[in-house]
PDB file of N, CA and C in Angstrom:
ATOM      1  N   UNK F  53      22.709   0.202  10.714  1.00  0.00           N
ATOM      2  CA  UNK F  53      21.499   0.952  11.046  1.00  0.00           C
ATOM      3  C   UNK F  53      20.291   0.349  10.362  1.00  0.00           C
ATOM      4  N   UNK F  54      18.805   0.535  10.784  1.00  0.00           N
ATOM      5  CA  UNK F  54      17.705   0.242  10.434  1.00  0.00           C
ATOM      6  C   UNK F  54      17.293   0.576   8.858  1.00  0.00           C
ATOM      7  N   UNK F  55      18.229   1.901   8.600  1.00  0.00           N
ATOM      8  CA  UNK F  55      17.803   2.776   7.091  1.00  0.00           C
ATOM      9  C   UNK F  55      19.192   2.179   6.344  1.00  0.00           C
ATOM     10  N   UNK F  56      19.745   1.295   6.407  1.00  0.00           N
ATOM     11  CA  UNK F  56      20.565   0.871   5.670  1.00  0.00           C
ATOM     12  C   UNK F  56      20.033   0.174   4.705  1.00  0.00           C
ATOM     13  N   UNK F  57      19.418  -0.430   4.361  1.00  0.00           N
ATOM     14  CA  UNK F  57      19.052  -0.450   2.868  1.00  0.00           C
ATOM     15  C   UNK F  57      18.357   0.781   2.034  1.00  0.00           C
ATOM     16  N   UNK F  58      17.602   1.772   2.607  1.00  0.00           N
ATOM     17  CA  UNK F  58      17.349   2.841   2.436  1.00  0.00           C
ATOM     18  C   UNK F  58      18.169   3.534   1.751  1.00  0.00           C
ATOM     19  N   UNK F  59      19.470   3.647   2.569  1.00  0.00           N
ATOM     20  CA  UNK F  59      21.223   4.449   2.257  1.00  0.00           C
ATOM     21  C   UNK F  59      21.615   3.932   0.674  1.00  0.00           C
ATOM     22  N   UNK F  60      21.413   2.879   0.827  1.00  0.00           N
ATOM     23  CA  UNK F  60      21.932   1.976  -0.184  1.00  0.00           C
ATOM     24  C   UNK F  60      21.384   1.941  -1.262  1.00  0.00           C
ATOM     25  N   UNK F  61      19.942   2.659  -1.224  1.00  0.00           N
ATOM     26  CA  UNK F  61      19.320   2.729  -2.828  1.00  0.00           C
ATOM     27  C   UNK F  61      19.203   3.673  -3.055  1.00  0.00           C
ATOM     28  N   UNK F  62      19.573   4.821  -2.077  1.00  0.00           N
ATOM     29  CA  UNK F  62      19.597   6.080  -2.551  1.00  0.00           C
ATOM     30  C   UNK F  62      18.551   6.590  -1.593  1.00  0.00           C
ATOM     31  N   UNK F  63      17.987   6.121  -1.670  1.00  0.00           N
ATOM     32  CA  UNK F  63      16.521   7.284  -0.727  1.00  0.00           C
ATOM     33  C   UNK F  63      17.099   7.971   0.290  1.00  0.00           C
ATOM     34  N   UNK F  64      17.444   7.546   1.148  1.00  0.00           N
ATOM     35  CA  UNK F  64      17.709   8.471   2.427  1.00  0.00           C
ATOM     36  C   UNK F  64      19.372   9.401   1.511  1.00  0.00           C
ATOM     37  N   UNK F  65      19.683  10.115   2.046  1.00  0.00           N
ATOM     38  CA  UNK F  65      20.985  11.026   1.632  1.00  0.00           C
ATOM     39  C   UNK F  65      22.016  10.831   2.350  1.00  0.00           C
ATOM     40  N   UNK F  66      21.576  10.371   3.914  1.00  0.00           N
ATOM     41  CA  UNK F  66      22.850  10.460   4.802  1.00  0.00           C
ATOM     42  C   UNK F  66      22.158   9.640   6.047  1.00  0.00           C
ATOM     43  N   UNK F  67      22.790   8.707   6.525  1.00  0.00           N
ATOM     44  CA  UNK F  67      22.150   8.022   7.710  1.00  0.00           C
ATOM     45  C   UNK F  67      22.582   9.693   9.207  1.00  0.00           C
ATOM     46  N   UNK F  68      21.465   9.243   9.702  1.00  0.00           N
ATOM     47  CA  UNK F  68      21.095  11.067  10.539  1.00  0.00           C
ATOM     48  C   UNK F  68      20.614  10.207  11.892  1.00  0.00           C
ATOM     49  N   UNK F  69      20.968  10.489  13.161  1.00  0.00           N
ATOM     50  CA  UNK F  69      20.793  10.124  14.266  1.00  0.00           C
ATOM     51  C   UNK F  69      19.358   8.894  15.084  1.00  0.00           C
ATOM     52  N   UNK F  70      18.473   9.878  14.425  1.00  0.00           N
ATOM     53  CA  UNK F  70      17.017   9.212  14.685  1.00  0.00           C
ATOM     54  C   UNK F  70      16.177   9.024  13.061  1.00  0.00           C
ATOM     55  N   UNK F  71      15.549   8.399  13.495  1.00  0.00           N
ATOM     56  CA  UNK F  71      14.319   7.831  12.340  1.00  0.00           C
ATOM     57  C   UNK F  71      13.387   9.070  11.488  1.00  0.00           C
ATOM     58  N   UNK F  72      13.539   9.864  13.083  1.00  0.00           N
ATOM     59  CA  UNK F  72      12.795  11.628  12.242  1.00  0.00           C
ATOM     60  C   UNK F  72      13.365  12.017  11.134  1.00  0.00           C
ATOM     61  N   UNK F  73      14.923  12.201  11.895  1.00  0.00           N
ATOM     62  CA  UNK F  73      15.930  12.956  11.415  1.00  0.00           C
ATOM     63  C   UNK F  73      16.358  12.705  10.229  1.00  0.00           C
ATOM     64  N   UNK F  74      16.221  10.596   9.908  1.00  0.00           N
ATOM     65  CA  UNK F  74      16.542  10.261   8.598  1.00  0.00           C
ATOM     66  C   UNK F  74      15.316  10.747   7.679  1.00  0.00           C
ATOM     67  N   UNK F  75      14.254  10.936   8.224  1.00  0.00           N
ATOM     68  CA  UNK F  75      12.752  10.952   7.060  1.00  0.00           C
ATOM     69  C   UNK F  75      13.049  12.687   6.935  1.00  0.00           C
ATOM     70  N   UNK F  76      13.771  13.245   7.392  1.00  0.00           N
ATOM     71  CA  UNK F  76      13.040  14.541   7.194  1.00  0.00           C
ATOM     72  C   UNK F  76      13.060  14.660   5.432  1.00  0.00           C
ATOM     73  N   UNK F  77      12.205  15.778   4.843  1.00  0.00           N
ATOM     74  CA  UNK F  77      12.231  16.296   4.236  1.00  0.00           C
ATOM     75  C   UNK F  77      13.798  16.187   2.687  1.00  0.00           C
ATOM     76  N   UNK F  78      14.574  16.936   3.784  1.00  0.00           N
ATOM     77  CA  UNK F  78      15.787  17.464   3.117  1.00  0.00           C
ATOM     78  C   UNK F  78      16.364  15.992   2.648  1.00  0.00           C
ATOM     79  N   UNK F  79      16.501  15.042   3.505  1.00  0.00           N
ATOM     80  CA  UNK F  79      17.329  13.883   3.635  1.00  0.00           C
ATOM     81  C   UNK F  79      16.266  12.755   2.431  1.00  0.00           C
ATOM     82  N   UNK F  80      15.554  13.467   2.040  1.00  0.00           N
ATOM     83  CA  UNK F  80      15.054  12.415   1.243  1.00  0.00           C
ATOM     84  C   UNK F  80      14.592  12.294  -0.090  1.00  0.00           C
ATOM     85  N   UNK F  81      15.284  11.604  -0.918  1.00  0.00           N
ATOM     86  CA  UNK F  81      15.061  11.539  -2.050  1.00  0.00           C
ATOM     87  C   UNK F  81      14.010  10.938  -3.270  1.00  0.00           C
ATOM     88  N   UNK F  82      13.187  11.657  -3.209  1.00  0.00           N
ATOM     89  CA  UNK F  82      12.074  10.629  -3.969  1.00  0.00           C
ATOM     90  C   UNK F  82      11.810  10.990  -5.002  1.00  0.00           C
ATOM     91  N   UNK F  83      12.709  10.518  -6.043  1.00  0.00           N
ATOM     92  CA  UNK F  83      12.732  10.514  -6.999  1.00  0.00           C
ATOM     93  C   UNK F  83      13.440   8.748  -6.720  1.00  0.00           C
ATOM     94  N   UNK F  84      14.014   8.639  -6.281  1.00  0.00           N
ATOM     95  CA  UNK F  84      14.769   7.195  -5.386  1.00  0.00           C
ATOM     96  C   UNK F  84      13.802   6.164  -4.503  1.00  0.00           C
ATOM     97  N   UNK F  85      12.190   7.348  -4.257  1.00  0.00           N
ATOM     98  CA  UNK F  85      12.289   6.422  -3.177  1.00  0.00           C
ATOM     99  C   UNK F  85      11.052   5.744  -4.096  1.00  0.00           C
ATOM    100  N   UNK F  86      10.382   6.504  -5.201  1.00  0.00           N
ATOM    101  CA  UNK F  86       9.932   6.459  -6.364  1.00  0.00           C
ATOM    102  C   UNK F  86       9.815   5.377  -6.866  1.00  0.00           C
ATOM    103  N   UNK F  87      11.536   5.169  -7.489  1.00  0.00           N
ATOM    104  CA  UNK F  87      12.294   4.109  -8.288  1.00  0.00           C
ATOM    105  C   UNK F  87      11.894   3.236  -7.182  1.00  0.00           C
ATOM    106  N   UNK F  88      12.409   2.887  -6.039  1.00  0.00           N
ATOM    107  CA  UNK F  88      12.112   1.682  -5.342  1.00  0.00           C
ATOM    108  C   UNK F  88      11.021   1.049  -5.045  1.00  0.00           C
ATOM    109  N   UNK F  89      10.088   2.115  -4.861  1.00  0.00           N
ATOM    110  CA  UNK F  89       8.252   1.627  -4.826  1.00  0.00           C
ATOM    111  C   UNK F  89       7.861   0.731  -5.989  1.00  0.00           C
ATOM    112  N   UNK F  90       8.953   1.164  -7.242  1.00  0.00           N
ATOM    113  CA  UNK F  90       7.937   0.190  -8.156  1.00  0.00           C
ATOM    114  C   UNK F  90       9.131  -1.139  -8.577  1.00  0.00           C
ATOM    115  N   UNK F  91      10.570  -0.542  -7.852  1.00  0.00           N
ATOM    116  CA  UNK F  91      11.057  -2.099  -7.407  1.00  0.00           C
ATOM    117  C   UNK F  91      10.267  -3.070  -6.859  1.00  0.00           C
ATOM    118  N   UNK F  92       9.750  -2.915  -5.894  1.00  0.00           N
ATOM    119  CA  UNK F  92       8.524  -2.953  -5.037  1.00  0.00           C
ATOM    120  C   UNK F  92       7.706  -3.733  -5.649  1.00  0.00           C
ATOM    121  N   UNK F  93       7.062  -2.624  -6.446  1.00  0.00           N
ATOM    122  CA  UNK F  93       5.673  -3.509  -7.132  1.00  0.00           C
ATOM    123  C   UNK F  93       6.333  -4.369  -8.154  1.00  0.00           C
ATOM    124  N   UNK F  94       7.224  -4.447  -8.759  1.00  0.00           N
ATOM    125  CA  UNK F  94       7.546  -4.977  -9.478  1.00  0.00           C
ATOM    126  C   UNK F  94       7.339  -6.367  -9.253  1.00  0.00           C
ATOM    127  N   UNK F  95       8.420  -6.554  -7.960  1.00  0.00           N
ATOM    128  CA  UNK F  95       8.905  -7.808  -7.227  1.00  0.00           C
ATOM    129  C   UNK F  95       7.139  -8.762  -7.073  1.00  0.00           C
ATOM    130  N   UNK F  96       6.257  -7.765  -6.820  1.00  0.00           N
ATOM    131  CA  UNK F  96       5.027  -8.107  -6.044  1.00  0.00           C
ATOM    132  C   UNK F  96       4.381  -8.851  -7.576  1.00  0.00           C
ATOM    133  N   UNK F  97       4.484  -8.665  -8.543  1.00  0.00           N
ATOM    134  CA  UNK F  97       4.172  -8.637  -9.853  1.00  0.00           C
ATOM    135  C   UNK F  97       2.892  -7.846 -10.272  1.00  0.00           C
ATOM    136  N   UNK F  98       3.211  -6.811  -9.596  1.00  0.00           N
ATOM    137  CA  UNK F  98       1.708  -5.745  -9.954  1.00  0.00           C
ATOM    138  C   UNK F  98       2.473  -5.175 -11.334  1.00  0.00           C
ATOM    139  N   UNK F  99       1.388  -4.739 -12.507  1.00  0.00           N
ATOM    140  CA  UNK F  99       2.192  -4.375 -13.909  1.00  0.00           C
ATOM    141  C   UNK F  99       2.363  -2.370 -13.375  1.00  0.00           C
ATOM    142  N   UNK F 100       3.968  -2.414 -14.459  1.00  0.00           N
ATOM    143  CA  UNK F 100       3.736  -1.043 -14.208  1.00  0.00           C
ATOM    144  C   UNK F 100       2.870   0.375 -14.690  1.00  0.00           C
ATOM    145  N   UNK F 101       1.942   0.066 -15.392  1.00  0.00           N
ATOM    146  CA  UNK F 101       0.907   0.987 -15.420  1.00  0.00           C
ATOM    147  C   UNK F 101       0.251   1.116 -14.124  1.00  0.00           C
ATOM    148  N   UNK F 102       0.196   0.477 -13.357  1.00  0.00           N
ATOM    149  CA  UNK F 102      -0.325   1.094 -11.918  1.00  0.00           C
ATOM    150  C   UNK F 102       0.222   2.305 -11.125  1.00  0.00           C
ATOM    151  N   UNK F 103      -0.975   3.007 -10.870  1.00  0.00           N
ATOM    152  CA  UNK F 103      -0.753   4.767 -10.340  1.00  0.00           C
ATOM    153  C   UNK F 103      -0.571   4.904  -9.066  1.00  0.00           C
ATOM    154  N   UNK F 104       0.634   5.383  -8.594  1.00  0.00           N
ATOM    155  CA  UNK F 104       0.589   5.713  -7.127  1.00  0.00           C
ATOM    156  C   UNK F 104      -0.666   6.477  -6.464  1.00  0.00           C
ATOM    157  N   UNK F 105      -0.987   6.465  -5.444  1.00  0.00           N
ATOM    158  CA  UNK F 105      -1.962   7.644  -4.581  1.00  0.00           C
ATOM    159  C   UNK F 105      -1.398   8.712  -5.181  1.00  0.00           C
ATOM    160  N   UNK F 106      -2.779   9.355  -5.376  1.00  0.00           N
ATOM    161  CA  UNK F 106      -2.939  11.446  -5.216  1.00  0.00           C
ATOM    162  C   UNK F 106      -2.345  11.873  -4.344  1.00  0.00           C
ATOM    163  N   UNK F 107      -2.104  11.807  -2.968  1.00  0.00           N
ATOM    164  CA  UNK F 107      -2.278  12.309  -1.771  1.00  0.00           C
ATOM    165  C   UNK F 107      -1.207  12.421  -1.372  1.00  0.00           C
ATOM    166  N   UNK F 108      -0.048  11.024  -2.071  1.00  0.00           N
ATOM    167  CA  UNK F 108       0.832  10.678  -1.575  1.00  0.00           C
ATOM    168  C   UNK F 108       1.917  10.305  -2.912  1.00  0.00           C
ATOM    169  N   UNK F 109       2.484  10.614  -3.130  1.00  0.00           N
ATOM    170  CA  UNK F 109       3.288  10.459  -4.664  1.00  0.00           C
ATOM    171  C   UNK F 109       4.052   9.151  -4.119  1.00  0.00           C
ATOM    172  N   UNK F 110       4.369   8.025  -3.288  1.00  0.00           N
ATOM    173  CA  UNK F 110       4.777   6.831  -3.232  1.00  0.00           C
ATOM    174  C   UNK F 110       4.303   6.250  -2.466  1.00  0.00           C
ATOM    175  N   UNK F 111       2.846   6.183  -2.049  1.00  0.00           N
ATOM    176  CA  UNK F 111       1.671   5.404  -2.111  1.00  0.00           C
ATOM    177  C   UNK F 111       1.437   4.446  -2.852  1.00  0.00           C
ATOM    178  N   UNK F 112       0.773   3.219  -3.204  1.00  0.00           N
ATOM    179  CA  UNK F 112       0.144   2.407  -3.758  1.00  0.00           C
ATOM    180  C   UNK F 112      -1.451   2.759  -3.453  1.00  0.00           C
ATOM    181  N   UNK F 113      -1.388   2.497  -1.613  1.00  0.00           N
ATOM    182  CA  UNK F 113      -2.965   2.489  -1.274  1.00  0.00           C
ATOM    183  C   UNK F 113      -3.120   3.116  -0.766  1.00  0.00           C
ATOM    184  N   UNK F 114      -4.523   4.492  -0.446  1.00  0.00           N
ATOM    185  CA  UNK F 114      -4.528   5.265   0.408  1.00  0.00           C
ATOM    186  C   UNK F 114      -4.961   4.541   1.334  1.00  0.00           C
ATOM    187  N   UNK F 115      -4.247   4.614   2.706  1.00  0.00           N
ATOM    188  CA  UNK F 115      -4.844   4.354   4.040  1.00  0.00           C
ATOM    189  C   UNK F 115      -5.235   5.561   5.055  1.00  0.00           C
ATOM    190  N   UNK F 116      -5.647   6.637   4.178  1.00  0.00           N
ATOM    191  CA  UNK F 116      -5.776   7.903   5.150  1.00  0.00           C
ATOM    192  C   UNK F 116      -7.450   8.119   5.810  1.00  0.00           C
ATOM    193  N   UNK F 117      -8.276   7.023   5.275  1.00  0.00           N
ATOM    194  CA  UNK F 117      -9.642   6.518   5.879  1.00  0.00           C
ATOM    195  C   UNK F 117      -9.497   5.410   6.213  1.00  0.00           C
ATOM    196  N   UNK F 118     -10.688   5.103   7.404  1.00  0.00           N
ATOM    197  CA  UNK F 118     -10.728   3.964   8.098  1.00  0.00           C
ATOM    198  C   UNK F 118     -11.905   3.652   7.801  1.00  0.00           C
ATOM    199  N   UNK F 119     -11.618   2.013   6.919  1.00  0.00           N
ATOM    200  CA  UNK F 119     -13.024   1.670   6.297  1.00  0.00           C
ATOM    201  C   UNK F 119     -13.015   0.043   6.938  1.00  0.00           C
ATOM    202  N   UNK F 120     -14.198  -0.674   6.871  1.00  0.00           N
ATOM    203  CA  UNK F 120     -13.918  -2.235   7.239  1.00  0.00           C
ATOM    204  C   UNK F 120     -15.194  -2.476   6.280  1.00  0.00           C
ATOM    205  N   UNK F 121     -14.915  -4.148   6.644  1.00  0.00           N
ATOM    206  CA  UNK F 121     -16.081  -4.519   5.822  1.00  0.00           C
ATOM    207  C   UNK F 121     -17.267  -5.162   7.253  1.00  0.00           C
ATOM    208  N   UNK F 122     -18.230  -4.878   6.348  1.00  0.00           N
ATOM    209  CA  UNK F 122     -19.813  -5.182   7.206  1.00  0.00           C
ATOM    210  C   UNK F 122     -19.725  -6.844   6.977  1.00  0.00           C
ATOM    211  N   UNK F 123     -19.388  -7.317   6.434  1.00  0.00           N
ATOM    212  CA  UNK F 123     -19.041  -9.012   6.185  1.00  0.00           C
ATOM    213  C   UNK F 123     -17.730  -9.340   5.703  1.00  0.00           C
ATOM    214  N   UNK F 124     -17.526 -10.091   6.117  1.00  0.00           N
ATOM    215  CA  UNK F 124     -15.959 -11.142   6.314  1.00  0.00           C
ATOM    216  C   UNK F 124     -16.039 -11.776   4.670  1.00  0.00           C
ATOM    217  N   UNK F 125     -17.278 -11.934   4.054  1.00  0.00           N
ATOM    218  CA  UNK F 125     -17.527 -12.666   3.071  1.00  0.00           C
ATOM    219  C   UNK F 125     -19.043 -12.260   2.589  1.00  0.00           C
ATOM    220  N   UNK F 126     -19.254 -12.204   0.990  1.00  0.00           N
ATOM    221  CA  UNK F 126     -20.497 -12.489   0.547  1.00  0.00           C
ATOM    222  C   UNK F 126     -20.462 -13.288  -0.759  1.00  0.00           C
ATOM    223  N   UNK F 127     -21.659 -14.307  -1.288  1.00  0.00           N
ATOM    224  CA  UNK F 127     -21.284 -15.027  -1.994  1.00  0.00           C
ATOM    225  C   UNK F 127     -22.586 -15.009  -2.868  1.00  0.00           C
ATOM    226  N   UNK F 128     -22.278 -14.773  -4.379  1.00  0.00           N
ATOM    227  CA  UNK F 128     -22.652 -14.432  -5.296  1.00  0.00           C
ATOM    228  C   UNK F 128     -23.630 -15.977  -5.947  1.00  0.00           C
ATOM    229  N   UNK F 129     -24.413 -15.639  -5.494  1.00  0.00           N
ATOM    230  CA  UNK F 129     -25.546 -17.351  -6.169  1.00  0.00           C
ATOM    231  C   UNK F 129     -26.042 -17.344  -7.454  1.00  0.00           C
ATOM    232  N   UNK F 130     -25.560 -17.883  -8.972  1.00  0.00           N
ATOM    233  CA  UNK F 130     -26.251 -18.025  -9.643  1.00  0.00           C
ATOM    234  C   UNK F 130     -27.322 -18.886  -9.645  1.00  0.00           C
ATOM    235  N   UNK F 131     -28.729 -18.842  -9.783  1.00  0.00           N
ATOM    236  CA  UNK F 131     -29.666 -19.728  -9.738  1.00  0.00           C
ATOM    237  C   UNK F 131     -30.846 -18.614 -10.938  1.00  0.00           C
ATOM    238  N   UNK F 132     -32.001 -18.933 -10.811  1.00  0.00           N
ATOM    239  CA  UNK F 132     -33.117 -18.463 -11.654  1.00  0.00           C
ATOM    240  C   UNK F 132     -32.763 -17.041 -11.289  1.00  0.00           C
ATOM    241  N   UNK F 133     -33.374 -17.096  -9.574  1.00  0.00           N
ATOM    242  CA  UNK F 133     -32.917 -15.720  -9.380  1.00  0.00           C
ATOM    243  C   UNK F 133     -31.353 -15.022  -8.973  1.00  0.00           C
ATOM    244  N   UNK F 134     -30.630 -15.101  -9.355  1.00  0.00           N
ATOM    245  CA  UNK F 134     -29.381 -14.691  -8.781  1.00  0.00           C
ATOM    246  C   UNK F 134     -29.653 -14.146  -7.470  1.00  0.00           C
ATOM    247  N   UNK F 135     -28.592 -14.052  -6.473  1.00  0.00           N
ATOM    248  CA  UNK F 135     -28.934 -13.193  -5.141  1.00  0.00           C
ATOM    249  C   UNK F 135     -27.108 -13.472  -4.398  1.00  0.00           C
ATOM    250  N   UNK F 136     -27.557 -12.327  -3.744  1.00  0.00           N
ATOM    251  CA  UNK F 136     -25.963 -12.619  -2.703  1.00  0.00           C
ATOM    252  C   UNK F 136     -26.120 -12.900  -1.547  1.00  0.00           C
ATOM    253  N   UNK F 137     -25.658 -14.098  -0.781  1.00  0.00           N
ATOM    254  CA  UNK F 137     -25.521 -14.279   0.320  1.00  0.00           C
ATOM    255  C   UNK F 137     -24.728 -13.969   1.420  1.00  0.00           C
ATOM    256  N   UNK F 138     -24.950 -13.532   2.559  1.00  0.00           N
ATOM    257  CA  UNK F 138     -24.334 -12.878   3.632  1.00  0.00           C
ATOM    258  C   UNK F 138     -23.836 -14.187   4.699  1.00  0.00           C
ATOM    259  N   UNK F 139     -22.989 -14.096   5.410  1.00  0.00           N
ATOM    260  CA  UNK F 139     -22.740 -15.250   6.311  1.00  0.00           C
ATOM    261  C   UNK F 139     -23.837 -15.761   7.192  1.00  0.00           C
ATOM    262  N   UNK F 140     -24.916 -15.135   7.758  1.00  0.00           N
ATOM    263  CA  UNK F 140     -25.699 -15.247   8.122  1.00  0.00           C
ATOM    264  C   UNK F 140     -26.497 -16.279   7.385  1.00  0.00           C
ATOM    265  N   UNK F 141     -26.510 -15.941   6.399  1.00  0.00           N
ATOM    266  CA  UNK F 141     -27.564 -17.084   5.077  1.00  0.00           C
ATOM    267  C   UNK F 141     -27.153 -18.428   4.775  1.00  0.00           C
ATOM    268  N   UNK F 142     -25.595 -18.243   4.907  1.00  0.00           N
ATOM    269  CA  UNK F 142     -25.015 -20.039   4.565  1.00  0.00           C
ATOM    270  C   UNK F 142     -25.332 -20.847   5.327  1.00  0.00           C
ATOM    271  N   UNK F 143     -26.128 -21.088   6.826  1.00  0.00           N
ATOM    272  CA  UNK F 143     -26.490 -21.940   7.122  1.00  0.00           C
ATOM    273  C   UNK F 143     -27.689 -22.697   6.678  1.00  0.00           C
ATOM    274  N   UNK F 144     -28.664 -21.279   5.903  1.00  0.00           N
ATOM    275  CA  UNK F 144     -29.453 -21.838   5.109  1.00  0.00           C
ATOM    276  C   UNK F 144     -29.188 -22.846   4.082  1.00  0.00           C
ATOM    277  N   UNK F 145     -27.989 -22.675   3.121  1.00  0.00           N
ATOM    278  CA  UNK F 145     -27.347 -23.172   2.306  1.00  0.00           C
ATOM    279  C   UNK F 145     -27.347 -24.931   2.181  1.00  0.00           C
TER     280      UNK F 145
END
């Protein structure tokens, strides 16, 4: 099954018909799924003083807003006057 590594670290309780059925509530252990998030970060080499989301107790990042950026890039100019440049400006460059 798809939740077989899931099964296997404990998080899920019992492999359960559908994907719902494995996430519900009852079937899930997070206190396990916890431990594995910062397997997780571990692997990633984020240190473990890093705080899961508020919102979400095995979160890293909230993705519950949709934000983008107004530039792909901006670039920080030391000169007399410092200033930041927008993509628009590097052709000046």
């Amino acid at each position: 099954s798809k939740q077989k590594g899931l099964l296997e670290m404990g998080v899920l309780k019992e492999d359960r018909g559908t994907g719902r059925q494995c996430l519900a509530a009852d079937n899930v252990d997070v206190a396990q799924l916890h431990a594995m998030a910062r397997v997780i970060m571990s692997e990633m080499g984020l240190p473990d003083e890093v705080h899961f989301c508020e919102s979400n107790p095995v979160q890293l990042f909230d993705f519950s807003r949709r934000a983008r950026c107004l530039d792909p890039v901006r670039l920080l100019c030391a000169s007399s006057s410092p200033s930041v440049l927008s993509p628009a400006d590097f052709s000046e460059v």
